[in-house]
Short mmCIF file of C-alpha atoms in Angstrom, two decimals:
data_model
loop_
_atom_site.label_atom_id
_atom_site.label_comp_id
_atom_site.label_asym_id
_atom_site.label_seq_id
_atom_site.Cartn_x
_atom_site.Cartn_y
_atom_site.Cartn_z
CA MET A 24 69.34 -63.76 17.69
CA ILE A 25 66.17 -62.46 19.09
CA LEU A 26 65.47 -58.73 20.02
CA HIS A 27 62.76 -57.84 22.48
CA ILE A 28 61.73 -54.17 22.05
CA ASP A 29 60.05 -52.57 24.86
CA MET A 30 58.70 -49.01 24.56
CA ASN A 31 59.48 -47.14 27.50
CA ALA A 32 56.20 -45.73 29.59
CA TYR A 33 54.88 -45.82 25.99
CA PHE A 34 51.53 -43.84 26.49
CA ALA A 35 53.04 -41.19 28.73
CA THR A 36 56.08 -40.66 26.56
CA LEU A 37 53.76 -40.19 23.39
CA GLU A 38 51.85 -37.61 25.25
CA GLN A 39 54.88 -35.97 26.40
CA GLN A 40 56.20 -35.84 22.86
CA ALA A 41 53.08 -34.46 21.48
CA ASN A 42 52.79 -31.80 24.21
CA PRO A 43 56.15 -30.23 25.28
CA PHE A 44 54.42 -28.70 28.43
CA LEU A 45 54.14 -32.09 29.75
CA GLN A 46 57.66 -33.04 29.26
CA GLY A 47 59.71 -33.47 32.51
CA ARG A 48 56.62 -33.56 34.53
CA PRO A 49 54.79 -36.52 36.35
CA ILE A 50 51.80 -37.45 34.19
CA LEU A 51 49.23 -40.31 34.57
CA VAL A 52 47.62 -41.48 31.47
CA CYS A 53 44.27 -42.75 32.31
CA GLY A 54 40.96 -43.69 30.76
CA LYS A 55 38.49 -41.22 29.55
CA GLY A 56 36.83 -39.12 32.32
CA SER A 57 39.95 -39.21 34.28
CA GLY A 58 38.22 -39.47 37.34
CA GLU A 59 39.43 -40.91 40.67
CA ARG A 60 37.76 -44.10 39.93
CA THR A 61 39.96 -45.02 36.88
CA VAL A 62 43.27 -46.81 36.87
CA VAL A 63 46.70 -45.35 35.70
CA ALA A 64 47.29 -46.97 32.10
CA THR A 65 50.86 -45.64 32.05
CA ALA A 66 52.86 -43.31 34.40
CA SER A 67 55.55 -41.01 32.99
CA TYR A 68 59.11 -41.93 34.45
CA GLU A 69 58.78 -38.76 36.47
CA ALA A 70 55.87 -40.29 38.14
CA LYS A 71 57.34 -43.65 38.21
CA ARG A 72 60.40 -42.51 40.18
CA LEU A 73 57.92 -41.30 42.80
CA GLY A 74 56.30 -44.57 43.29
CA VAL A 75 53.40 -44.69 40.73
CA LYS A 76 52.80 -48.01 39.05
CA THR A 77 50.76 -49.05 36.12
CA GLY A 78 47.24 -50.33 37.19
CA MET A 79 47.37 -48.37 40.26
CA ALA A 80 44.12 -46.51 41.03
CA VAL A 81 44.23 -42.78 40.17
CA TRP A 82 43.19 -41.63 43.80
CA GLU A 83 46.20 -43.79 45.07
CA ALA A 84 48.83 -42.51 42.45
CA LYS A 85 47.45 -38.82 43.28
CA LYS A 86 48.05 -39.50 46.95
CA LEU A 87 51.69 -40.34 46.12
CA VAL A 88 52.19 -37.51 43.63
CA PRO A 89 49.72 -34.82 44.29
CA LYS A 90 51.26 -32.66 41.35
CA ALA A 91 50.83 -35.36 38.77
CA MET A 92 48.83 -34.37 35.83
CA ILE A 93 46.23 -36.59 34.70
CA VAL A 94 46.11 -36.94 30.83
CA ALA A 95 43.18 -38.90 29.12
CA ALA A 96 44.38 -41.65 27.08
CA ASP A 97 44.41 -41.17 23.30
CA TYR A 98 44.20 -44.85 21.99
CA ASP A 99 44.03 -43.70 18.32
CA LYS A 100 47.43 -42.05 18.66
CA TYR A 101 48.93 -45.24 20.28
CA LEU A 102 47.55 -47.70 17.76
CA ASP A 103 48.71 -45.58 14.99
CA THR A 104 52.29 -45.23 16.54
CA THR A 105 52.38 -49.02 17.02
CA ARG A 106 51.54 -49.40 13.39
CA ARG A 107 54.48 -47.11 12.47
CA LEU A 108 56.69 -49.05 14.85
CA GLY A 109 55.88 -52.06 12.87
CA GLU A 110 56.87 -50.49 9.66
CA ILE A 111 60.20 -49.50 11.27
CA PHE A 112 60.84 -53.17 12.53
CA GLU A 113 59.77 -54.63 9.28
CA HIS A 114 62.45 -52.50 7.48
CA HIS A 115 64.94 -54.85 9.26
CA THR A 116 63.33 -58.19 9.31
CA PRO A 117 60.03 -59.93 8.13
CA GLU A 118 60.17 -61.83 11.39
CA VAL A 119 58.37 -59.46 13.64
CA GLU A 120 55.99 -60.61 16.64
CA PHE A 121 54.17 -57.93 18.29
CA PHE A 122 53.67 -59.17 21.93
CA SER A 123 51.34 -56.27 23.09
CA ILE A 124 50.74 -52.73 21.88
CA ASP A 125 54.18 -51.81 23.18
CA GLU A 126 56.40 -54.76 22.94
CA ALA A 127 57.72 -56.70 20.01
CA PHE A 128 60.06 -59.60 19.18
CA LEU A 129 62.31 -59.44 16.16
CA LYS A 130 64.46 -62.26 14.82
CA ILE A 131 67.64 -61.11 13.28
CA THR A 132 69.86 -63.21 11.11
CA ASN A 133 73.34 -62.73 9.64
CA GLN A 134 72.78 -60.95 6.35
CA ASN A 135 76.25 -62.20 4.99
CA PRO A 136 75.57 -64.74 2.26
CA ASN A 137 78.64 -66.75 3.26
CA VAL A 138 77.54 -67.52 6.68
CA ILE A 139 78.39 -70.97 7.97
CA PRO A 140 75.98 -72.54 10.53
CA ASN A 141 77.48 -73.15 14.03
CA ASN A 142 80.71 -71.37 13.04
CA PRO A 143 81.86 -69.14 16.00
CA GLU A 144 82.73 -66.30 13.35
CA SER A 145 79.34 -66.55 11.76
CA GLU A 146 77.47 -66.39 15.08
CA LEU A 147 79.73 -63.26 16.13
CA GLY A 148 78.41 -61.75 12.76
CA THR A 149 74.79 -62.23 13.81
CA ILE A 150 75.46 -60.86 17.22
CA ARG A 151 77.05 -57.75 15.69
CA GLU A 152 74.05 -57.59 13.15
CA ALA A 153 71.53 -57.72 16.00
CA ILE A 154 73.38 -54.87 17.73
CA ARG A 155 73.71 -52.77 14.54
CA VAL A 156 69.67 -53.39 14.04
CA SER A 157 69.00 -52.24 17.51
CA LEU A 158 71.01 -49.13 17.57
CA ARG A 159 69.41 -48.23 14.10
CA ILE A 160 65.96 -48.86 15.51
CA LYS A 161 66.44 -46.52 18.29
CA GLU A 162 67.78 -43.96 15.97
CA GLN A 163 64.70 -44.40 13.70
CA ILE A 164 62.29 -44.03 16.50
CA ARG A 165 63.68 -40.88 17.58
CA GLU A 166 63.98 -39.67 13.85
CA GLU A 167 60.42 -40.70 13.08
CA LEU A 168 58.40 -40.30 16.39
CA GLY A 169 60.58 -37.64 18.29
CA GLN A 170 63.36 -37.54 20.76
CA TRP A 171 61.22 -38.01 23.80
CA VAL A 172 60.25 -41.50 22.59
CA THR A 173 62.68 -44.27 23.66
CA CYS A 174 62.87 -47.94 23.81
CA SER A 175 64.79 -50.53 25.77
CA ILE A 176 66.06 -53.55 23.82
CA GLY A 177 67.24 -56.91 25.01
CA ILE A 178 69.32 -59.00 22.64
CA ALA A 179 69.60 -62.73 23.46
CA GLU A 180 69.40 -66.37 21.81
CA ASN A 181 65.69 -66.66 22.71
CA LYS A 182 62.61 -64.83 23.39
CA LEU A 183 62.64 -65.45 27.17
CA LEU A 184 66.22 -64.18 27.66
CA ALA A 185 65.70 -61.17 25.52
CA LYS A 186 62.50 -60.23 27.25
CA ILE A 187 64.36 -60.21 30.66
CA ALA A 188 67.25 -58.32 29.13
CA SER A 189 65.02 -55.60 27.89
CA GLU A 190 63.79 -54.88 31.51
CA PHE A 191 67.51 -54.84 32.72
CA LYS A 192 68.04 -51.05 31.93
CA LYS A 193 65.18 -48.58 31.54
CA PRO A 194 64.70 -46.32 29.86
CA ASP A 195 66.66 -46.24 26.75
CA GLY A 196 68.53 -49.31 27.46
CA LEU A 197 70.32 -51.95 25.30
CA THR A 198 71.35 -55.08 26.90
CA LEU A 199 73.14 -57.92 25.20
CA VAL A 200 72.84 -61.53 26.78
CA LEU A 201 75.71 -63.96 25.84
CA PRO A 202 76.18 -67.57 26.64
CA ASN A 203 79.71 -67.12 28.12
CA THR A 204 82.46 -64.56 28.63
CA ASN A 205 84.61 -65.69 25.75
CA VAL A 206 82.09 -64.30 23.40
CA LEU A 207 81.93 -60.91 24.98
CA SER A 208 85.51 -59.86 24.32
CA GLY A 209 84.71 -59.95 20.62
CA ILE A 210 81.62 -57.51 20.90
CA HIS A 211 81.92 -53.70 21.49
CA PHE A 212 79.17 -51.14 21.38
CA GLY A 213 78.25 -47.84 22.80
CA SER A 214 76.68 -47.68 26.25
CA GLY A 215 74.98 -50.77 26.23
CA TYR A 216 75.24 -53.50 28.77
CA GLN A 217 76.98 -56.91 28.02
CA VAL A 218 76.16 -59.66 30.41
CA THR A 219 76.28 -63.47 30.40
CA HIS A 220 73.16 -65.36 31.05
CA ARG A 221 74.43 -66.52 34.43
CA TYR A 222 74.92 -62.94 35.62
CA LEU A 223 71.61 -61.81 34.26
CA TYR A 224 69.94 -64.69 36.32
CA GLN A 225 72.02 -63.54 39.42
CA GLN A 226 70.64 -60.03 39.14
CA ILE A 227 66.97 -60.74 38.75
CA LYS A 228 64.14 -61.86 40.96
CA LEU A 229 62.00 -64.90 40.37
CA ASP A 230 58.94 -62.93 39.42
CA ASP A 231 61.06 -61.05 37.04
CA ILE A 232 60.85 -64.28 34.90
CA PRO A 233 57.95 -63.97 32.40
CA GLY A 234 55.43 -66.78 33.40
CA ILE A 235 56.23 -66.85 37.11
CA GLY A 236 53.36 -64.96 38.69
CA ARG A 237 52.18 -64.46 42.33
CA ARG A 238 50.72 -67.98 42.89
CA ILE A 239 53.49 -69.78 41.42
CA LEU A 240 56.03 -67.65 43.19
CA ARG A 241 54.31 -68.50 46.62
CA ARG A 242 54.71 -72.24 45.89
CA LEU A 243 58.25 -72.08 44.77
CA LEU A 244 59.21 -70.13 47.79
CA LYS A 245 57.50 -72.84 49.91
CA LEU A 246 59.75 -75.44 48.20
CA GLY A 247 62.80 -73.20 49.19
CA ILE A 248 63.23 -72.03 45.79
CA THR A 249 64.00 -68.24 46.29
CA THR A 250 66.03 -67.27 43.03
CA PRO A 251 66.19 -68.02 39.45
CA THR A 252 69.54 -69.75 39.96
CA ILE A 253 68.15 -72.02 42.48
CA LEU A 254 65.11 -72.74 40.35
CA GLY A 255 67.49 -73.73 37.38
CA ALA A 256 69.41 -76.19 39.66
CA THR A 257 66.32 -77.78 41.12
CA PRO A 258 66.05 -81.32 39.91
CA LEU A 259 63.14 -81.72 37.41
CA PRO A 260 61.37 -84.56 39.44
CA ILE A 261 60.86 -82.28 42.26
CA LEU A 262 59.29 -79.73 40.13
CA VAL A 263 57.11 -82.09 38.34
CA LYS A 264 55.95 -83.57 41.67
CA GLU A 265 54.78 -80.07 42.80
CA PHE A 266 53.50 -78.63 39.75
CA GLY A 267 52.73 -81.61 37.32
CA ASP A 268 54.36 -82.54 34.14
CA HIS A 269 53.63 -79.53 31.97
CA TRP A 270 54.41 -76.82 34.47
CA GLY A 271 57.41 -78.81 36.02
CA HIS A 272 59.12 -78.80 32.50
CA LEU A 273 58.19 -75.36 31.90
CA LEU A 274 59.52 -74.02 35.19
CA LYS A 275 62.81 -76.00 34.74
CA ASN A 276 63.31 -74.44 31.41
CA LEU A 277 62.58 -71.02 32.83
CA GLY A 278 64.98 -71.37 35.38
CA LYS A 279 67.68 -72.44 32.81
CA GLY A 280 66.81 -69.53 30.37
CA ILE A 281 65.66 -72.31 27.89
CA ASP A 282 62.95 -71.10 25.38
CA HIS A 283 62.30 -72.93 22.04
CA SER A 284 59.10 -70.63 21.18
CA PRO A 285 59.44 -69.28 17.71
CA ILE A 286 58.58 -65.78 16.51
CA VAL A 287 55.02 -66.01 15.35
CA ARG A 288 54.52 -63.25 12.63
CA ASN A 289 51.15 -61.46 13.49
CA GLU A 290 49.49 -62.50 10.07
CA LEU A 291 50.28 -66.10 11.07
CA MET A 292 48.89 -66.03 14.53
CA PRO A 293 46.05 -68.52 15.35
CA GLY A 294 42.65 -67.27 15.16
CA GLU A 295 40.76 -65.39 17.87
CA LYS A 296 39.54 -67.49 20.95
CA SER A 297 37.53 -64.84 22.48
CA PHE A 298 36.27 -61.28 22.24
CA SER A 299 35.87 -58.93 25.36
CA HIS A 300 35.56 -55.51 26.54
CA SER A 301 35.41 -54.04 30.02
CA TYR A 302 34.92 -50.40 31.31
CA THR A 303 35.90 -48.85 34.80
CA LEU A 304 33.42 -46.31 35.48
CA PRO A 305 34.25 -42.61 36.21
CA LYS A 306 31.62 -42.79 39.12
CA GLU A 307 30.23 -45.64 40.76
CA ILE A 308 26.67 -46.81 39.83
CA TYR A 309 24.13 -48.21 42.11
CA THR A 310 20.99 -49.14 39.78
CA PHE A 311 20.52 -51.95 37.26
CA GLU A 312 19.28 -49.49 34.98
CA ASP A 313 22.53 -47.53 34.97
CA ALA A 314 24.59 -50.73 34.60
CA LYS A 315 22.42 -51.91 31.71
CA LYS A 316 23.33 -48.90 29.60
CA VAL A 317 27.07 -49.38 30.05
CA LEU A 318 26.74 -53.06 29.25
CA LEU A 319 24.74 -52.51 26.02
CA GLU A 320 27.48 -50.34 24.79
CA LEU A 321 30.13 -52.72 25.70
CA CYS A 322 27.92 -55.66 24.10
CA GLU A 323 27.69 -53.42 20.81
CA MET A 324 31.55 -53.11 20.71
CA VAL A 325 32.12 -56.74 21.13
CA GLY A 326 29.53 -57.62 18.39
CA ARG A 327 30.86 -55.02 15.98
CA ARG A 328 34.38 -56.50 16.52
CA MET A 329 33.27 -60.16 16.14
CA ARG A 330 31.34 -59.18 12.80
CA LYS A 331 34.30 -57.10 11.39
CA LYS A 332 36.43 -60.41 11.95
CA GLY A 333 33.57 -62.67 10.83
CA PHE A 334 33.09 -64.70 14.03
CA SER A 335 30.06 -65.56 16.05
CA GLY A 336 30.04 -67.29 19.37
CA ARG A 337 27.84 -69.13 21.74
CA THR A 338 29.40 -68.64 25.28
CA ILE A 339 28.68 -65.31 26.67
CA GLY A 340 30.05 -64.15 29.90
CA VAL A 341 29.57 -61.03 32.08
CA PHE A 342 31.28 -59.54 35.24
CA MET A 343 30.94 -56.87 37.32
CA ARG A 344 33.54 -55.49 40.01
CA PHE A 345 32.43 -53.53 43.09
CA THR A 346 33.99 -50.66 44.88
CA ASP A 347 35.22 -53.01 47.56
CA MET A 348 36.95 -54.79 44.60
CA SER A 349 34.74 -58.06 44.96
CA ALA A 350 33.48 -59.21 41.82
CA VAL A 351 30.93 -61.58 40.22
CA PHE A 352 31.37 -63.60 37.02
CA GLU A 353 28.51 -65.21 35.09
CA ARG A 354 28.65 -67.14 31.89
CA LYS A 355 26.39 -69.50 29.85
CA THR A 356 26.67 -71.61 26.60
CA PHE A 357 23.81 -71.49 24.27
CA LYS A 358 22.98 -73.53 21.27
CA GLU A 359 22.84 -70.70 18.84
CA TYR A 360 25.73 -68.66 17.73
CA THR A 361 25.49 -64.95 17.77
CA ASN A 362 27.55 -61.61 17.09
CA ASP A 363 24.48 -59.40 17.51
CA GLY A 364 25.13 -56.97 20.21
CA LEU A 365 21.61 -56.60 21.47
CA GLN A 366 21.37 -60.54 21.71
CA ILE A 367 24.70 -60.63 23.69
CA TYR A 368 23.42 -57.82 25.85
CA ARG A 369 19.95 -59.68 26.54
CA THR A 370 21.90 -62.64 27.50
CA ALA A 371 24.28 -60.80 29.88
CA GLU A 372 21.31 -58.91 31.31
CA SER A 373 19.62 -62.23 32.13
CA LEU A 374 22.82 -63.66 33.67
CA LEU A 375 23.15 -60.52 35.69
CA TYR A 376 19.56 -61.06 36.96
CA GLN A 377 20.38 -64.53 38.22
CA SER A 378 23.51 -63.44 39.81
CA TRP A 379 23.73 -63.89 43.59
CA VAL A 380 24.86 -60.23 44.19
CA PHE A 381 21.76 -58.93 42.46
CA ARG A 382 18.72 -58.22 44.73
CA LYS A 383 15.59 -56.92 43.73
CA ARG A 384 15.68 -54.14 46.23
CA VAL A 385 13.52 -51.53 44.89
CA VAL A 386 14.68 -47.94 45.53
CA LYS A 387 13.69 -44.62 44.31
CA THR A 388 15.55 -45.35 40.96
CA GLY A 389 14.37 -48.84 40.50
CA PRO A 390 16.22 -52.29 41.12
CA ALA A 391 19.57 -51.80 42.77
CA PHE A 392 22.65 -53.60 43.69
CA THR A 393 23.75 -54.44 47.01
CA LYS A 394 27.11 -52.68 46.47
CA PRO A 395 28.18 -49.79 44.18
CA ILE A 396 29.65 -51.13 40.85
CA ARG A 397 32.90 -49.75 39.64
CA GLN A 398 33.65 -51.99 36.56
CA VAL A 399 31.47 -53.82 34.06
CA GLY A 400 32.83 -56.30 31.43
CA ILE A 401 31.48 -58.68 28.77
CA TRP A 402 33.17 -61.39 26.96
CA VAL A 403 32.15 -64.04 24.14
CA THR A 404 34.03 -67.28 23.60
CA ASN A 405 33.22 -70.61 21.82
CA LEU A 406 33.70 -68.99 18.50
CA VAL A 407 33.11 -70.16 14.89
CA HIS A 408 33.79 -68.34 11.71
CA GLU A 409 30.52 -67.11 10.01
CA HIS A 410 31.55 -69.23 6.88
CA ASN A 411 30.61 -72.50 8.82
CA LEU A 412 27.16 -71.17 9.96
CA PRO A 413 23.96 -71.73 7.98
CA LEU A 414 21.66 -68.70 7.17
CA PRO A 415 18.85 -68.05 9.66
CA LEU A 416 15.81 -70.03 9.13
CA PHE A 417 13.13 -67.49 9.88
CA GLU A 418 12.28 -64.32 7.83
CA GLU A 419 12.51 -62.11 10.99
CA ASP A 420 16.15 -63.21 11.85
CA ARG A 421 17.21 -62.60 8.29
CA ARG A 422 15.75 -59.12 8.47
CA ILE A 423 17.62 -58.30 11.74
CA LEU A 424 20.86 -59.59 10.02
CA LYS A 425 20.17 -57.35 7.07
CA ALA A 426 19.55 -54.28 9.46
CA ILE A 427 22.82 -55.12 11.39
CA LYS A 428 24.91 -55.30 8.12
CA ALA A 429 23.40 -52.01 6.90
CA VAL A 430 24.34 -50.16 10.17
CA ASP A 431 27.96 -51.84 9.93
CA GLN A 432 28.29 -50.45 6.32
CA ILE A 433 27.27 -46.95 7.78
CA ASN A 434 29.69 -47.08 10.48
CA ASP A 435 32.53 -48.62 8.43
CA LYS A 436 32.14 -45.49 6.05
CA HIS A 437 31.49 -42.60 8.51
CA GLY A 438 32.97 -43.99 11.69
CA GLU A 439 31.98 -46.01 14.77
CA PHE A 440 28.91 -45.34 16.51
CA THR A 441 27.65 -42.85 13.64
CA ILE A 442 24.49 -44.92 13.85
CA MET A 443 23.55 -46.64 17.15
CA ARG A 444 20.85 -48.08 19.12
CA GLY A 445 18.79 -45.51 20.91
CA PRO A 446 19.71 -46.38 24.49
CA ILE A 447 23.35 -46.21 23.80
CA LEU A 448 23.12 -42.46 23.00
CA ALA A 449 22.89 -41.72 26.87
CA VAL A 450 26.18 -43.31 27.58
CA TYR A 451 28.01 -42.76 24.29
CA GLN A 452 29.87 -39.68 25.37
CA LYS A 453 31.04 -41.13 28.68
CA ILE A 454 32.55 -44.27 27.16
CA GLN A 455 35.60 -44.61 24.98
CA LYS A 456 36.78 -47.13 22.63
CA ILE A 457 39.31 -48.73 24.59
CA PRO A 458 41.40 -51.61 22.72
CA ASP A 459 41.30 -54.87 24.84
CA GLY A 460 44.69 -55.39 26.14
CA ARG A 461 44.38 -59.30 25.87
CA ASN A 462 43.69 -59.31 22.16
CA ARG A 463 47.32 -58.98 20.95
CA ARG A 464 46.00 -58.18 17.37
CA GLN A 465 43.44 -55.48 17.89
CA PHE A 466 45.95 -52.84 17.07
CA MET A 467 46.86 -54.28 13.75
CA LEU A 468 43.02 -54.52 12.93
CA SER A 469 42.59 -50.83 13.66
CA SER A 470 45.12 -49.85 11.21
CA ASP A 471 43.56 -51.59 8.51
CA MET B 9 42.89 -29.93 33.27
CA PRO B 10 44.39 -27.18 31.28
CA THR B 11 42.93 -28.62 27.94
CA VAL B 12 40.18 -26.77 26.41
CA GLN B 13 38.02 -28.65 23.67
CA ILE B 14 37.32 -26.43 20.76
CA ASP B 15 36.57 -28.45 17.70
CA GLU B 16 36.17 -25.44 15.42
CA PRO B 17 36.97 -25.21 11.56
CA ILE B 18 40.38 -23.02 11.02
CA GLU B 19 42.39 -21.64 8.16
CA VAL B 20 45.98 -22.95 8.17
CA GLU B 21 49.18 -21.73 6.44
CA VAL B 22 50.98 -25.06 5.60
CA LEU B 23 54.32 -25.93 4.22
CA PHE B 24 54.35 -28.83 1.94
CA SER B 25 58.01 -30.06 1.65
CA ASN B 26 58.13 -33.64 0.51
CA PRO B 27 57.52 -35.89 2.35
CA HIS B 28 56.40 -33.66 5.21
CA VAL B 29 53.41 -31.41 5.77
CA ARG B 30 54.08 -28.72 8.34
CA PRO B 31 51.48 -26.26 9.58
CA ARG B 32 53.22 -23.07 10.23
CA ALA B 33 50.42 -20.75 11.33
CA PHE B 34 46.52 -20.76 11.70
CA VAL B 35 43.82 -18.35 12.22
CA HIS B 36 41.21 -18.94 15.00
CA ARG B 37 38.54 -16.43 15.70
CA GLY B 38 40.27 -13.86 13.85
CA ARG B 39 43.46 -14.39 15.69
CA VAL B 40 46.68 -15.49 14.03
CA ILE B 41 48.61 -18.34 16.00
CA GLU B 42 52.21 -18.95 14.90
CA VAL B 43 53.22 -22.66 15.03
CA GLU B 44 56.90 -22.94 16.29
CA LYS B 45 57.01 -26.99 16.57
CA VAL B 46 55.42 -30.02 15.09
CA ASN B 47 55.75 -32.33 17.93
CA PHE B 48 53.81 -35.16 16.61
CA ILE B 49 51.75 -36.45 13.78
CA HIS B 50 49.29 -39.44 13.65
CA ARG B 51 46.22 -40.81 12.08
CA VAL B 52 42.81 -41.27 13.46
CA PRO B 53 40.39 -43.68 11.65
CA ALA B 54 37.31 -41.80 10.47
CA GLY B 55 35.10 -44.34 8.85
CA ASP B 56 36.62 -45.48 5.56
CA HIS B 57 39.21 -42.98 5.60
CA SER B 58 41.76 -41.38 8.19
CA ARG B 59 42.12 -37.90 9.49
CA TRP B 60 45.50 -36.55 10.41
CA VAL B 61 46.10 -34.95 13.59
CA PHE B 62 49.18 -32.37 14.18
CA SER B 63 50.32 -31.96 17.75
CA VAL B 64 51.91 -28.50 17.50
CA SER B 65 53.02 -25.89 19.80
CA ASN B 66 54.42 -22.43 20.47
CA ALA B 67 55.88 -20.68 23.58
CA ASN B 68 52.25 -20.14 24.97
CA ALA B 69 50.43 -23.20 24.40
CA ALA B 70 50.14 -26.72 22.72
CA TYR B 71 47.32 -27.36 19.96
CA ARG B 72 45.92 -30.23 18.21
CA LEU B 73 45.06 -29.56 14.57
CA SER B 74 43.08 -32.07 12.55
CA PHE B 75 43.21 -32.44 8.79
CA ASP B 76 40.58 -34.26 6.99
CA PRO B 77 41.86 -35.24 3.43
CA THR B 78 38.43 -36.06 2.18
CA ASP B 79 37.22 -32.32 2.31
CA LEU B 80 40.60 -30.75 2.76
CA ARG B 81 39.31 -29.12 5.87
CA TRP B 82 41.43 -27.99 8.98
CA TYR B 83 40.02 -27.99 12.58
CA LEU B 84 41.37 -27.02 15.97
CA VAL B 85 40.72 -29.91 18.14
CA ASP B 86 41.87 -28.49 21.49
CA VAL B 87 44.30 -26.12 23.18
CA TYR B 88 46.53 -26.81 26.23
CA SER B 89 47.98 -23.89 28.05
CA GLN B 90 49.52 -23.87 31.55
#
């Protein structure tokens, strides 16, 4: 059986656990600065009940809940707590896959040595074991992290159904999905929900199924497929004709609750494919000079993470989002690989110069953008491990490598940004280390 | 925001009861502040080691105390009061 454990309003409940004066109050956990420009990383259940959603702009959330308290995100706290959660989970099974900083899949097998494969009694034993482990994990989380910290757990035969089930009751839910009602009679447990796969699919919407986003949903609705049950009953050729072979088969499986994907333990995860960092500015910026300072720090962060993991990349991308939510993305692939923050920055800077939104409109403060900027981001892909790269040919390049290595060693010993490039000093206090949500293993690294 | 950043060294009375470490009171600017509850403990990376952060509270305020195991010093990080 698979367990999907989803921490309830993770960042917000941790802040409420740490500070009892925040308990029972609507709080919004946001990036550093906590200005109106940032977005809500997590809202407490008290705020969620009043309509606040994750990702909502702070000004929008404050409009809905004027009394909501803004709390600056403390990512070190969240990363360390996730590490502790990992220890709790691994106490029960080695088969643990972190799906994100606040969700994990666990595979639970029957501990009885006399278990017989495909035997109904043995399968019942596995289900009982999964329930026992789930209840124990809930207890351990309360004991080790505090009474305010809760999770919702879905138990099912595969990852897809377990994930849907964990959403079924929040907060502090426990939902067991079984193939049919015959098995249900043999299972009894506390206040959890027991549902059949069929019933679960009757209760959810199409876009509650992981993998069905807005675009796919729109196309499914156009085909007259309005519910998960109808999706499951739609003949495969119709889906393949509309979505192609890969997506057609995938959607058919999603509609039938079929998922063969295994648990991938974090240490077995395939290598990195990209490194990225973005930052939503507390106040909009207008000038290229201001944007460059933020960009330089982001590039240094990306370069540092790449070096820590021993990677270099040769495709560099940069994006800027404006206050009207339009954005520009630029990228370029080079012959040479790099993981030097300054080199990444120089490339990003030149890409931005070429960008269609940048106009050499000289105002008092220098060149300016046509629209105010609210978010800046950088990414590096096309990676290769450093072991596969030759040493630089020229003495000057080797000296730069040496200097970067020395800076890294100082920062390893004394903490990030103990030593940094001069221009970063100006923005260092304003920018926070924010783990990249797209990098599933980031938190594991940070706990090294 | 009712959080006030302090970042000052403090003297702390601590109870070591294996495996827990519980701050019971601390002295800040000559004033003794009793700790009623230890609400949360976490680690913060600090170069090649970690610092421990204790989120504690009493009836008046919530405090964050930081302990650096390399030099055995305690700091008052910030105070939250309503």
